[in-house]
Coordinates of C-alpha atoms in Angstrom, one line a residue:
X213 CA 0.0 0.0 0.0
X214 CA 1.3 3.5 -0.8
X215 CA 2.2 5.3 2.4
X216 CA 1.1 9.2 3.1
X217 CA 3.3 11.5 3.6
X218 CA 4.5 12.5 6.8
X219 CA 6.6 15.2 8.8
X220 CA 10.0 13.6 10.0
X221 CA 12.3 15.2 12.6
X222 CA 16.2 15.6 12.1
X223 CA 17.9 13.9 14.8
X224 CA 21.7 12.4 15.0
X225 CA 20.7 9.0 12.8
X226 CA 18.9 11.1 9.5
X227 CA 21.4 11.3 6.9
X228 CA 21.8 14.0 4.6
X229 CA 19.4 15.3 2.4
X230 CA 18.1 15.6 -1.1
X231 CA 17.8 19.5 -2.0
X232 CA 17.3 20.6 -5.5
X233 CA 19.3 23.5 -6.7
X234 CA 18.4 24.3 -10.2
X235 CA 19.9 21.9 -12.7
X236 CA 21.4 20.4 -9.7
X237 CA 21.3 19.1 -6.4
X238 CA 23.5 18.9 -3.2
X239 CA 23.4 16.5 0.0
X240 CA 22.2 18.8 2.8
X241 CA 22.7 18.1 6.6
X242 CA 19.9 20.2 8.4
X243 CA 19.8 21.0 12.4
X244 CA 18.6 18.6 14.6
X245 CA 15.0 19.0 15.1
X246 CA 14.3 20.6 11.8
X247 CA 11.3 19.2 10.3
X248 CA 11.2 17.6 6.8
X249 CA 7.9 17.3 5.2
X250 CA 7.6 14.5 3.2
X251 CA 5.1 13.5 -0.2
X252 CA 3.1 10.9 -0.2
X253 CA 4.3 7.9 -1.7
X254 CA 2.8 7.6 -5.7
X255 CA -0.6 6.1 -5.9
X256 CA -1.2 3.4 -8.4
X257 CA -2.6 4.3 -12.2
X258 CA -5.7 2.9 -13.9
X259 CA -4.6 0.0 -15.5
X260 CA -6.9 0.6 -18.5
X261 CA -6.4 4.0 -19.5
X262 CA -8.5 4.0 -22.2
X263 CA -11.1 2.2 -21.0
X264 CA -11.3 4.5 -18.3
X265 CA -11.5 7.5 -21.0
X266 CA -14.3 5.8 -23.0
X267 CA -16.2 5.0 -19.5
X268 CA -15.9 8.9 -18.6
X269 CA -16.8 10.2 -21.9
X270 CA -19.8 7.6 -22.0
X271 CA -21.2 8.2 -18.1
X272 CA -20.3 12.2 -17.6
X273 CA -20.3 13.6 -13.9
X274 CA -23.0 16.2 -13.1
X275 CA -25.8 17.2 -15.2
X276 CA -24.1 16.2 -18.8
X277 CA -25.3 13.9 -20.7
X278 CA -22.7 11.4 -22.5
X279 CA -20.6 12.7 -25.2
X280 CA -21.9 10.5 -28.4
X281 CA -25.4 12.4 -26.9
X282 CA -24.4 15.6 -27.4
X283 CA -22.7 15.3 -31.1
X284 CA -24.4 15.4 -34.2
X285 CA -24.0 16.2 -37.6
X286 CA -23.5 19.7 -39.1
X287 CA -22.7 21.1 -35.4
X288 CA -19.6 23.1 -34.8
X289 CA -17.6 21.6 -32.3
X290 CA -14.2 23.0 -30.7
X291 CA -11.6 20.9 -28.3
X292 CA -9.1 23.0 -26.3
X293 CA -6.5 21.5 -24.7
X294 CA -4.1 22.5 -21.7
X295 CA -0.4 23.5 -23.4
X296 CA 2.9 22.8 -22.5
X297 CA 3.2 24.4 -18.9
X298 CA 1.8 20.7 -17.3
X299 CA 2.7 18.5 -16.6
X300 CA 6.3 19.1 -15.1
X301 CA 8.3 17.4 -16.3
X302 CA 6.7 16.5 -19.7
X303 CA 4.8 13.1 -19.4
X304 CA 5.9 10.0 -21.1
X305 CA 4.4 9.3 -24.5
X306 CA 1.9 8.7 -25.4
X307 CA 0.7 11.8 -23.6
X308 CA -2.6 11.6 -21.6
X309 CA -4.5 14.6 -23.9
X310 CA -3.5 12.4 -26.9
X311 CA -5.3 9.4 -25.4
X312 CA -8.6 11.5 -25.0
X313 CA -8.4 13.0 -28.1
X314 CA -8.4 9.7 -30.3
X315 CA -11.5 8.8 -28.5
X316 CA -13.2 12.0 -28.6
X317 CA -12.1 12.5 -32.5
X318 CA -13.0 9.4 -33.2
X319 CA -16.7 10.2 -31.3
X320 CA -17.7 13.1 -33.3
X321 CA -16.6 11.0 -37.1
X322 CA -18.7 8.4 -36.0
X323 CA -21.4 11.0 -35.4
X324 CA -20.7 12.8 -38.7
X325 CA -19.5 16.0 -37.3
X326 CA -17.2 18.1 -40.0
X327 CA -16.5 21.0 -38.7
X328 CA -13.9 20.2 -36.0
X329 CA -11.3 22.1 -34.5
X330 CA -8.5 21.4 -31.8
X331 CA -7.1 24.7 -30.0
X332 CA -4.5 24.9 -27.5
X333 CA -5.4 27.2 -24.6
X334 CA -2.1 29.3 -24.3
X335 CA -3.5 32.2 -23.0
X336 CA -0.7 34.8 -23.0
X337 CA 1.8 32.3 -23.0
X338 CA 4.7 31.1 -25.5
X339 CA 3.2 29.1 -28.6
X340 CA 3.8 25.7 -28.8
X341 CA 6.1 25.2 -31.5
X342 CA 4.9 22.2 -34.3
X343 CA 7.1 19.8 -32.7
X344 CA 5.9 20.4 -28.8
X345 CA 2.4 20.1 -30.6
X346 CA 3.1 16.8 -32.1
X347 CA 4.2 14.7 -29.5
X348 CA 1.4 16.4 -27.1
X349 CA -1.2 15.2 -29.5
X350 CA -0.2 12.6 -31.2
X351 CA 1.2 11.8 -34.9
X352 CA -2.1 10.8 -36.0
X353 CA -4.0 13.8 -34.5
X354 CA -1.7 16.7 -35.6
X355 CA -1.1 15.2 -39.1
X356 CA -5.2 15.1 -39.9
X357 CA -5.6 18.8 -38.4
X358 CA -2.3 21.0 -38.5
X359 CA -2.5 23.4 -39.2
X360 CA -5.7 25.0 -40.4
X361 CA -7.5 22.9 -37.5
X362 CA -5.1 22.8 -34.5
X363 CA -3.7 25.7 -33.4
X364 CA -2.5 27.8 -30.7
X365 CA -4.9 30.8 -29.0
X366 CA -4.0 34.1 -30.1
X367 CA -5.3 36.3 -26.9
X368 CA -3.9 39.4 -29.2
X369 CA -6.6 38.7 -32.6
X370 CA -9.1 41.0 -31.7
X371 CA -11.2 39.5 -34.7
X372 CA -11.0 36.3 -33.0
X373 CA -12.0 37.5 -29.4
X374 CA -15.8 37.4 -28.4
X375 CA -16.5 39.7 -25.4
X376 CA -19.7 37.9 -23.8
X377 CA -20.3 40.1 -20.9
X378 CA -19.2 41.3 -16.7
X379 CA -19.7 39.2 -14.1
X380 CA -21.8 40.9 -10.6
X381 CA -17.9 42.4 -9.9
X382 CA -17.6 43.8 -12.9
X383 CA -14.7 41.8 -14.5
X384 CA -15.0 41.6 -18.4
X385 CA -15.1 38.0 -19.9
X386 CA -13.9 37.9 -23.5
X387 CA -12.7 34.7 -24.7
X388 CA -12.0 32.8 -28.3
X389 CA -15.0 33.6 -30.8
X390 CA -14.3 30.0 -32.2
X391 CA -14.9 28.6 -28.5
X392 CA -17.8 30.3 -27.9
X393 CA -19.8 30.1 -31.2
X394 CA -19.3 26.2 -31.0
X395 CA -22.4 24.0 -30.5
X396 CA -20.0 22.0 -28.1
X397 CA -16.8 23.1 -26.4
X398 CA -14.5 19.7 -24.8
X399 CA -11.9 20.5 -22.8
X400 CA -9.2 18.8 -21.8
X401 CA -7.3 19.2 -18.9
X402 CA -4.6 18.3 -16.9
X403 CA -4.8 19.2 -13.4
X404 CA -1.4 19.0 -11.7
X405 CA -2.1 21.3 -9.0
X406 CA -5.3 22.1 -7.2
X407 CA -5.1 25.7 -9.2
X408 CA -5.7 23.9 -12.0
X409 CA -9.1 23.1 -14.3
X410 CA -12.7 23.7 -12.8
X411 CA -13.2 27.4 -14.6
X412 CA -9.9 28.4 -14.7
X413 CA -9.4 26.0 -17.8
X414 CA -11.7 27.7 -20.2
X415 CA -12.4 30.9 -18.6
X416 CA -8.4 31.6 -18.6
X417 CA -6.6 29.2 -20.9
X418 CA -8.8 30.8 -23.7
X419 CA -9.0 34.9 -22.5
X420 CA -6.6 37.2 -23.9
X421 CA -5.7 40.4 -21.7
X422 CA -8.4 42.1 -21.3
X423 CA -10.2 39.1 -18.9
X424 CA -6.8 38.0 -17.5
X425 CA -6.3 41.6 -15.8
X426 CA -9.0 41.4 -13.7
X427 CA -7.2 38.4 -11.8
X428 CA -3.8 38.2 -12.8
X429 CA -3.3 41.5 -10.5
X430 CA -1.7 42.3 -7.0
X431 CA -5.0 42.8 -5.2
X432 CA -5.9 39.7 -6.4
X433 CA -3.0 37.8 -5.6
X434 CA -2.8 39.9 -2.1
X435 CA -5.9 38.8 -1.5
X436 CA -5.8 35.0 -2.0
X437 CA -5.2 32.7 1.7
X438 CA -3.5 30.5 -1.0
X439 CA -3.8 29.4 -4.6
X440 CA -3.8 25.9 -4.4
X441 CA -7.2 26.3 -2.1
X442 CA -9.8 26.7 -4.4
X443 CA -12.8 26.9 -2.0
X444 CA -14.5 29.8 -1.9
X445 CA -13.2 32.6 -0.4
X446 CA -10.1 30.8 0.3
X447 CA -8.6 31.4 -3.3
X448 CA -9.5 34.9 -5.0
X449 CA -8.1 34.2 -8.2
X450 CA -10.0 31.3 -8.0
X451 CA -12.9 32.7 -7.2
X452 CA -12.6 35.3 -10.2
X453 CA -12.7 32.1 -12.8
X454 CA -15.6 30.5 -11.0
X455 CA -17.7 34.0 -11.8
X456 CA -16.2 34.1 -15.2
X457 CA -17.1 30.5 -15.8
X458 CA -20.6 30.3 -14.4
X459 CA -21.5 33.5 -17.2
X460 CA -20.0 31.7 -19.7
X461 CA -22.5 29.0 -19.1
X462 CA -25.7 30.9 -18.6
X463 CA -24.8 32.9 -22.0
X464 CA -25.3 29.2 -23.9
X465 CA -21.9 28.1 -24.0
X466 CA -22.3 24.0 -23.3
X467 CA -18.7 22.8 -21.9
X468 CA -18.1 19.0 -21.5
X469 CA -15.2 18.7 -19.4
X470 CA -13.1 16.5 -19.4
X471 CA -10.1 16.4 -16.3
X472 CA -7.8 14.5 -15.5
X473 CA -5.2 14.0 -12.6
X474 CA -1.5 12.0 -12.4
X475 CA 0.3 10.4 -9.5
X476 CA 3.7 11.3 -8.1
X477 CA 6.1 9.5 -10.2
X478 CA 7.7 12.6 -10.9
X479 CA 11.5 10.8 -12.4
X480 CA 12.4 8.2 -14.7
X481 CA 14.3 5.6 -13.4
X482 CA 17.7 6.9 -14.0
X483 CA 16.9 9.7 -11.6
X484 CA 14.5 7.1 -9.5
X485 CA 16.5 8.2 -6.5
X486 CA 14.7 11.4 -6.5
X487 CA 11.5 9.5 -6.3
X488 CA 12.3 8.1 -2.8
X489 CA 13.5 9.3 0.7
X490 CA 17.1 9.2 1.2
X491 CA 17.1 6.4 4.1
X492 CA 15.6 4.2 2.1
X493 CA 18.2 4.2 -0.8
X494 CA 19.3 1.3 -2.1
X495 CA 22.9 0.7 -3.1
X496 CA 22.4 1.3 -6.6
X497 CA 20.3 4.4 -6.1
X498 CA 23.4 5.8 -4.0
X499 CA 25.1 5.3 -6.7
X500 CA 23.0 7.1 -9.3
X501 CA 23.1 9.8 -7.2
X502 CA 26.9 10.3 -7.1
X503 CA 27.5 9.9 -10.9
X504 CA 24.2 12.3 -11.5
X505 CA 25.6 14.8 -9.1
X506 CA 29.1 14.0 -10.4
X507 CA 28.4 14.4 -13.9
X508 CA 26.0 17.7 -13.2
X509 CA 29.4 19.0 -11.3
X510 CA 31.3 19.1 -14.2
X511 CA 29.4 19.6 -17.0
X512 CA 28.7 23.4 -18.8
X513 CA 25.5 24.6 -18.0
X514 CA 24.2 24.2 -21.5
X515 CA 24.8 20.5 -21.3
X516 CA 23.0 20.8 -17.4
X517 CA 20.2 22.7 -19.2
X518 CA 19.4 20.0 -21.5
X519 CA 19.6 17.1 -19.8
X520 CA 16.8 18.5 -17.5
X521 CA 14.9 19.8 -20.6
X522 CA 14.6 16.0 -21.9
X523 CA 13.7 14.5 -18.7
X524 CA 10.0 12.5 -19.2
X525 CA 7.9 11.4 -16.1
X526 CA 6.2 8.4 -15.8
X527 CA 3.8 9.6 -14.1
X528 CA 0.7 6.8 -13.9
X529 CA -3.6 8.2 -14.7
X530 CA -5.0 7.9 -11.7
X531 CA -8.4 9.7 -12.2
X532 CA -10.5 10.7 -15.7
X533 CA -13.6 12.3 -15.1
X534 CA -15.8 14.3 -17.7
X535 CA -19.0 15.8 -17.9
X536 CA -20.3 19.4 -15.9
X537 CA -17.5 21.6 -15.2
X538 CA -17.8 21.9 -11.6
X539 CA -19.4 18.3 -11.0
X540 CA -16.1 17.3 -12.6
X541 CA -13.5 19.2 -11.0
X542 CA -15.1 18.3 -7.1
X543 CA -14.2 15.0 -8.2
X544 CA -10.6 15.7 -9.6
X545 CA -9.7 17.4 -6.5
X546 CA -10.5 14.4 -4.8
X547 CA -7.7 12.1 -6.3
X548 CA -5.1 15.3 -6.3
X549 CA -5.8 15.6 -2.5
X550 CA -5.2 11.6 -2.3
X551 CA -2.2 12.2 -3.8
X552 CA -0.7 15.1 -2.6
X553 CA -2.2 16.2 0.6
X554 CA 0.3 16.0 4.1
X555 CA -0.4 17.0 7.3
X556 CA 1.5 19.3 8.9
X557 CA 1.3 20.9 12.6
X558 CA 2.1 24.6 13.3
X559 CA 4.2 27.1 11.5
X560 CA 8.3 27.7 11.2
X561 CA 9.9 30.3 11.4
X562 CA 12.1 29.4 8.3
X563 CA 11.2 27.7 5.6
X564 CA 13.6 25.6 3.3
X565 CA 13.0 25.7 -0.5
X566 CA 14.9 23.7 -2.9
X567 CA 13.9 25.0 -6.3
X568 CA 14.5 22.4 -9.4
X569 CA 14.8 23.1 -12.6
X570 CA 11.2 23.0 -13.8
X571 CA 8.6 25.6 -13.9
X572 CA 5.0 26.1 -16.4
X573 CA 7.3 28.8 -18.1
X574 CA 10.7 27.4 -19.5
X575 CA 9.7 24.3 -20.9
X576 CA 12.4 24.1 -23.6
X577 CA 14.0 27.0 -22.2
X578 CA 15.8 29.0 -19.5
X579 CA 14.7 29.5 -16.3
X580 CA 15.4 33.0 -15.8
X581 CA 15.7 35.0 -12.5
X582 CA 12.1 36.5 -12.6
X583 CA 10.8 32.7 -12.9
X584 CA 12.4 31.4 -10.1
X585 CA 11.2 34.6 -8.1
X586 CA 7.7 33.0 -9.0
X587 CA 8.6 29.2 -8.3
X588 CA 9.9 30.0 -4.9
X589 CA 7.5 32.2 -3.4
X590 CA 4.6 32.1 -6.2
X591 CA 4.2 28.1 -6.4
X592 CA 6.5 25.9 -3.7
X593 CA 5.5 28.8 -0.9
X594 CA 2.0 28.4 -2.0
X595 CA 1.9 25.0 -2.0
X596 CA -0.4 24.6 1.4
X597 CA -3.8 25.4 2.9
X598 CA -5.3 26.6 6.0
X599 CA -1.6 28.3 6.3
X600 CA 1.6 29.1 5.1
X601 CA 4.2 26.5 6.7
X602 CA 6.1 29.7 7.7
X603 CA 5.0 32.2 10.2
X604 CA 4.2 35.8 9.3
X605 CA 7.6 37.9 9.2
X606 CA 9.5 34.4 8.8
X607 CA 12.1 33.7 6.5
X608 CA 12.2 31.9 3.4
X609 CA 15.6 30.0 2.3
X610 CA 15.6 29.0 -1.0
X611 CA 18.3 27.1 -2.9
X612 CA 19.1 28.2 -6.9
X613 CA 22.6 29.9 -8.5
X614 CA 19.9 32.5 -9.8
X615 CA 22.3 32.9 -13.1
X616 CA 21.8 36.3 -14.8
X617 CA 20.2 35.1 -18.0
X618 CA 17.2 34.6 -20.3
X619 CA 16.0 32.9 -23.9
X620 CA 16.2 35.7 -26.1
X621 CA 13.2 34.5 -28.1
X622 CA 10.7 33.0 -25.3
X623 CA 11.4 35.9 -22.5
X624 CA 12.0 39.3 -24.4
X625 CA 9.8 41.4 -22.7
X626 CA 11.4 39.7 -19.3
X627 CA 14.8 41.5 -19.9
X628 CA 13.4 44.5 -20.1
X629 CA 11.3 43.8 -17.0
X630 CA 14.2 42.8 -14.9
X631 CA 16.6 45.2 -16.3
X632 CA 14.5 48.2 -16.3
X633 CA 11.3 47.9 -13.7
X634 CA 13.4 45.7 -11.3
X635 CA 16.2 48.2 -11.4
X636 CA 13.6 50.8 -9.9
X637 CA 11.3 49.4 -7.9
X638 CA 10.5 46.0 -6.8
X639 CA 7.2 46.9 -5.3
X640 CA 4.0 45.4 -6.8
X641 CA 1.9 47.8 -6.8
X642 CA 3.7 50.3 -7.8
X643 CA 5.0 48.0 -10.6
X644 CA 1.5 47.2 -11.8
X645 CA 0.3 51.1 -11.8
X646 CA 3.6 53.1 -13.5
X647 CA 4.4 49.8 -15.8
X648 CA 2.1 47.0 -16.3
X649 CA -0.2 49.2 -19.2
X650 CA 2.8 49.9 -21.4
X651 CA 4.0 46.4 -21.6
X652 CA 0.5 44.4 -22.3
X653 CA -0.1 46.6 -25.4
X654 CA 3.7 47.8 -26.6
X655 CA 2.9 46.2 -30.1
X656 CA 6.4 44.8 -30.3
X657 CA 5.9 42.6 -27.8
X658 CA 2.3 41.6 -29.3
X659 CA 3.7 41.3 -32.3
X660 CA 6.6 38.4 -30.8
X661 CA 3.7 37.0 -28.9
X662 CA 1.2 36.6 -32.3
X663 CA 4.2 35.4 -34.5
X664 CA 7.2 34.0 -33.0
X665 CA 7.2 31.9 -30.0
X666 CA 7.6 34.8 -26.8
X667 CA 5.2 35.1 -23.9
X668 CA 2.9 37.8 -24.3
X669 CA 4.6 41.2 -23.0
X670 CA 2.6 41.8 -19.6
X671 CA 3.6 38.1 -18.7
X672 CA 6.5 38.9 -16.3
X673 CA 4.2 41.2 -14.4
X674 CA 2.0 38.2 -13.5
X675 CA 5.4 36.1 -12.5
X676 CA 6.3 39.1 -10.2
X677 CA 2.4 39.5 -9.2
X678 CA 2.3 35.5 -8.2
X679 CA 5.0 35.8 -5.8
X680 CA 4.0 38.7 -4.1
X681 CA 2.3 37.3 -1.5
X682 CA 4.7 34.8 -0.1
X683 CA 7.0 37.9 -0.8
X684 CA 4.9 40.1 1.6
X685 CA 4.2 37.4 4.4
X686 CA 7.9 36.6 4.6
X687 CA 10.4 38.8 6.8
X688 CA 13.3 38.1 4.6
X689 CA 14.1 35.8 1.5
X690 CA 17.4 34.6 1.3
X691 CA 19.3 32.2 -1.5
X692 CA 22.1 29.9 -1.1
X693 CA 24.4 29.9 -3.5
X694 CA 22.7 32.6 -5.6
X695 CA 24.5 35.1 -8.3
X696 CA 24.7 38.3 -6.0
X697 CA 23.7 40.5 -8.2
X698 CA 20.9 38.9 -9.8
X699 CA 19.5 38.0 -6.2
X700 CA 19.4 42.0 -5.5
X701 CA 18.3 42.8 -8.6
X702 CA 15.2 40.9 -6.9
X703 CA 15.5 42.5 -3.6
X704 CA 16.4 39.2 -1.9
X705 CA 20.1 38.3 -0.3
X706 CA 22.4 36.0 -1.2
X707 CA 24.1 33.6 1.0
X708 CA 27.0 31.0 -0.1
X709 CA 25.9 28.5 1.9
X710 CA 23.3 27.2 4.3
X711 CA 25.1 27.9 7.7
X712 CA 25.6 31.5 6.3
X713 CA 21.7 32.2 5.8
X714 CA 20.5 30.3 9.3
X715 CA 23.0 33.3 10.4
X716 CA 21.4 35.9 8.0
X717 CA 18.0 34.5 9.2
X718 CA 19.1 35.0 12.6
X719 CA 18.6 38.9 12.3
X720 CA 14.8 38.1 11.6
X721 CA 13.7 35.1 13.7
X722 CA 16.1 34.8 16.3
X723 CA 19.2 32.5 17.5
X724 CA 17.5 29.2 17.9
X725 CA 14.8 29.4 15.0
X726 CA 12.2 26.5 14.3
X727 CA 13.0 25.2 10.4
X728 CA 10.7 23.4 8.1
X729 CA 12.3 21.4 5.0
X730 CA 9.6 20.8 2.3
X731 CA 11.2 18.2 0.1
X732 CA 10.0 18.8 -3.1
X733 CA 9.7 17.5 -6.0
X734 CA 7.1 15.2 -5.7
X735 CA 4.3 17.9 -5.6
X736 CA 2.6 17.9 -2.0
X737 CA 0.2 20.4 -0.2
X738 CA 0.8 20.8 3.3
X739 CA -2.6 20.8 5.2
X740 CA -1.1 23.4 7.9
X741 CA -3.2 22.8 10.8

């Protein structure tokens, strides 16, 4: 049986630990009586994944009906699909959206529906190049519909927006024209994290800027007990989708949903040490750790880069549901919280961060300063309910060499970000008012966004935005072994090793601090009770 995860205490027999550090990792030994959260062991998968798919599709959650029902000939039916940010790392082929799409292709032909189209919900970020598109979907799939019928959204083609209306708070919902003229809209989902799917997928994944700004904003984000807590009034930005979502459906738009959730088996098997807690290491895993960490030592960081960049998980389906969006996603929050959910007693006052190389935003790219900013204190912070693990005024170590540099074609509007805004000010607020405007419509950065492959030009705002809450709750942030000047450059500080910032942290919390390690990856939420 797969064991929970659990909260272990350092004491004189724990060896050293796991901590990821970018495209690296180091052995850490912590203080006695730091506490180590844990994940959950991975749960199993479905053994028939595709009979799974075809029972969701044919027995919907909620008030759908089954798919075959709600197909017919001469309709106009659209498929979005979640894009490259999830799963992290990519999933092993044959991807889990190509597996739903065959069936739900193959569906509407049998039906006699024509007029099909498959769209990728980018939102304002990156497009998928032809290649990332292909092995998502399938060689079958993307050679019967690229590239007239799958496509990425363009949140900047005004012709192809549809504003439908303002929710009771007076946000403005605008989303694909495609999407919302369809008979039928399927999407498919992958829900990674409990931010994920329910009204977020459509309501976001297929809204250009001028519905994203009414959530992707500092208040927002300020005002959110934590993102990965979607109940209401526990999540603002999810709350936001959930309005946005329930006026798309009473302006006609019928949305079959279709989610689905993955266990924890984050790391093939040459990197299967990762996968398991460091006691428990067999011979052989201690020594794929040493020629890993060896090997990662000495090679350039090029080589580092894109060794990480080809890593596949083999991560295991262990939920498909489909029908009514929010029938559906009660359900898929269910098997993520199986999965993922720890319990976890009291706050620290310092929290331990090691951030690896993955993040939604350099898939087959760099992970720049401004995006670790947001994994540290936008997603791995975030990753709790009730509470942050930290207390308020705490101190946040984080471990990442924070190198000074960026992919010239996926993150153009992010050096000017960092080189001009973060050079002045690294307050939200008054980031959002003096700058935010000027970057979401300067037409060069639409005009990368609609034709090349960069993220849309506002899109480092929202990385800064996502962090600021962990950034405002803590009392100091502090990175081991990070570039000094980058680190500034964020308004952090930089420490060359961990002894050095439990010294630093010192200033803040005190000489004998409580410390909480969250080893991850796996993804966990701590239930902070």
């Amino acid at each position: 049986m797969p064991r929970p995860g659990f909260v272990l205490e350092v004491d004189e027999r724990t060896p050293p630990l796991l901590v990821h550090e970018g495209e690296g990792f180091r052995m850490q030994r912590f203080p006695l009586g730091t506490r180590v959260v844990y994940p959950p062991d991975a749960l199993p998968g479905i053994r028939d994944v595709n009979g799974a798919i075809r029972h969701a599709l044919l027995h919907p959650t909620g008030s759908s009906r089954p798919l075959p029902d709600l197909l017919k000939a001469g309709m106009k039916l659209t498929i979005a699909v979640d894009d490259i940010s999830i799963p992290l790392p990519p999933m092993m082929r044959p991807d889990i959206r190509q597996r739903i799409l065959e069936q739900v292709i193959e569906l509407a032909a049998r039906k006699g529906v024509e007029d099909v189209q498959i769209v990728v919900a980018t939102a304002l970020h990156r497009r998928m190049t032809a290649d990332e598109i292909r092995r998502m979907v399938g060689e079958r799939v993307f050679r019967s519909f690229w590239p007239e019928g799958l496509y990425n959204f363009d949140g900047e083609d005004k012709d192809e927006l549809t504003f439908i209306g303002t929710t009771d708070k007076h946000e403005d919902v605008e989303i694909s024209k495609r999407a919302a003229g369809s008979d039928l809209l399927v999407y498919i989902n992958v829900n990674l994290v409990a931010m994920d799917g329910g009204h977020k997928s459509v309501a976001i994944g297929l809204a250009g800027y001028r519905s994203l700004k009414h959530h992707h904003n500092v208040e927002t984000m300020m005002h959110s007990r934590s993102y990965m807590d979607p109940r209401p009034g526990h999540s603002a930005i999810a709350d936001s989708a959930t309005r946005m979502g329930r006026l798309l459906a009473a302006s006609g738009l019928t949305i079959f949903q279709i989610e689905t959730t993955l266990n924890a088996e984050t790391f093939p098997k040459n990197l299967g040490f990762l996968n398991r807690r460091e006691w428990e290491w067999s011979a052989y895993d201690q020594g794929l750790m040493m020629a890993a960490r060896k090997a990662n030592q000495i090679a350039p960081p090029r080589a580092r880069r894109e060794f990480f960049r080809r890593v596949e998980a083999p991560y295991k389906v262990t939920g498909i549901n489909a029908g009514e969006v929010e029938a559906v996603h009660e359900r898929t929050l269910e098997n993520l919280h199986r999965q993922q959910l720890v319990e976890v007693r009291g706050q620290s006052d310092v929290l331990v961060l090691g951030l690896p190389y993955v993040s939604p935003y350099n898939v087959n790219s760099i992970m720049n300063p401004i995006l670790v900013h947001c994994l540290g204190l936008g997603y791995l912070f975030n990753m709790y309910r009730n509470m942050p693990l930290v207390k308020p005024g705490g101190v946040v170590i984080m471990y990442h060499p924070v190198p000074w540099e960026f992919h010239q074609i996926h993150h153009p509007s992010y050096i000017d970000f960092f080189e001009e805004v973060l050079a002045e000010t690294t307050d939200p607020s008054t980031i959002e008012s003096k700058y935010e405007e000027r970057y979401a419509t300067d037409p060069w950065y639409t005009h990368l966004y609609r034709t090349s492959h960069a993220y849309h030009g506002v899109h480092p705002f929202y990385m800064w935005y996502w962090g600021a809450h962990g950034r405002d709750h803590a009392g100091d942030v502090i990175f081991v072994g990070g570039e000094p000047k980058s680190v500034a450059r964020l308004g952090y500080r930089a420490a060359g090793s961990f002894r050095d910032a439990l010294e630093m942290a010192k200033d803040t919390v005190g000489s004998s601090p409580s410390i909480t390690y969250f080893h991850a990856p796996p993804i966990m939420i701590a239930d902070v009770v």
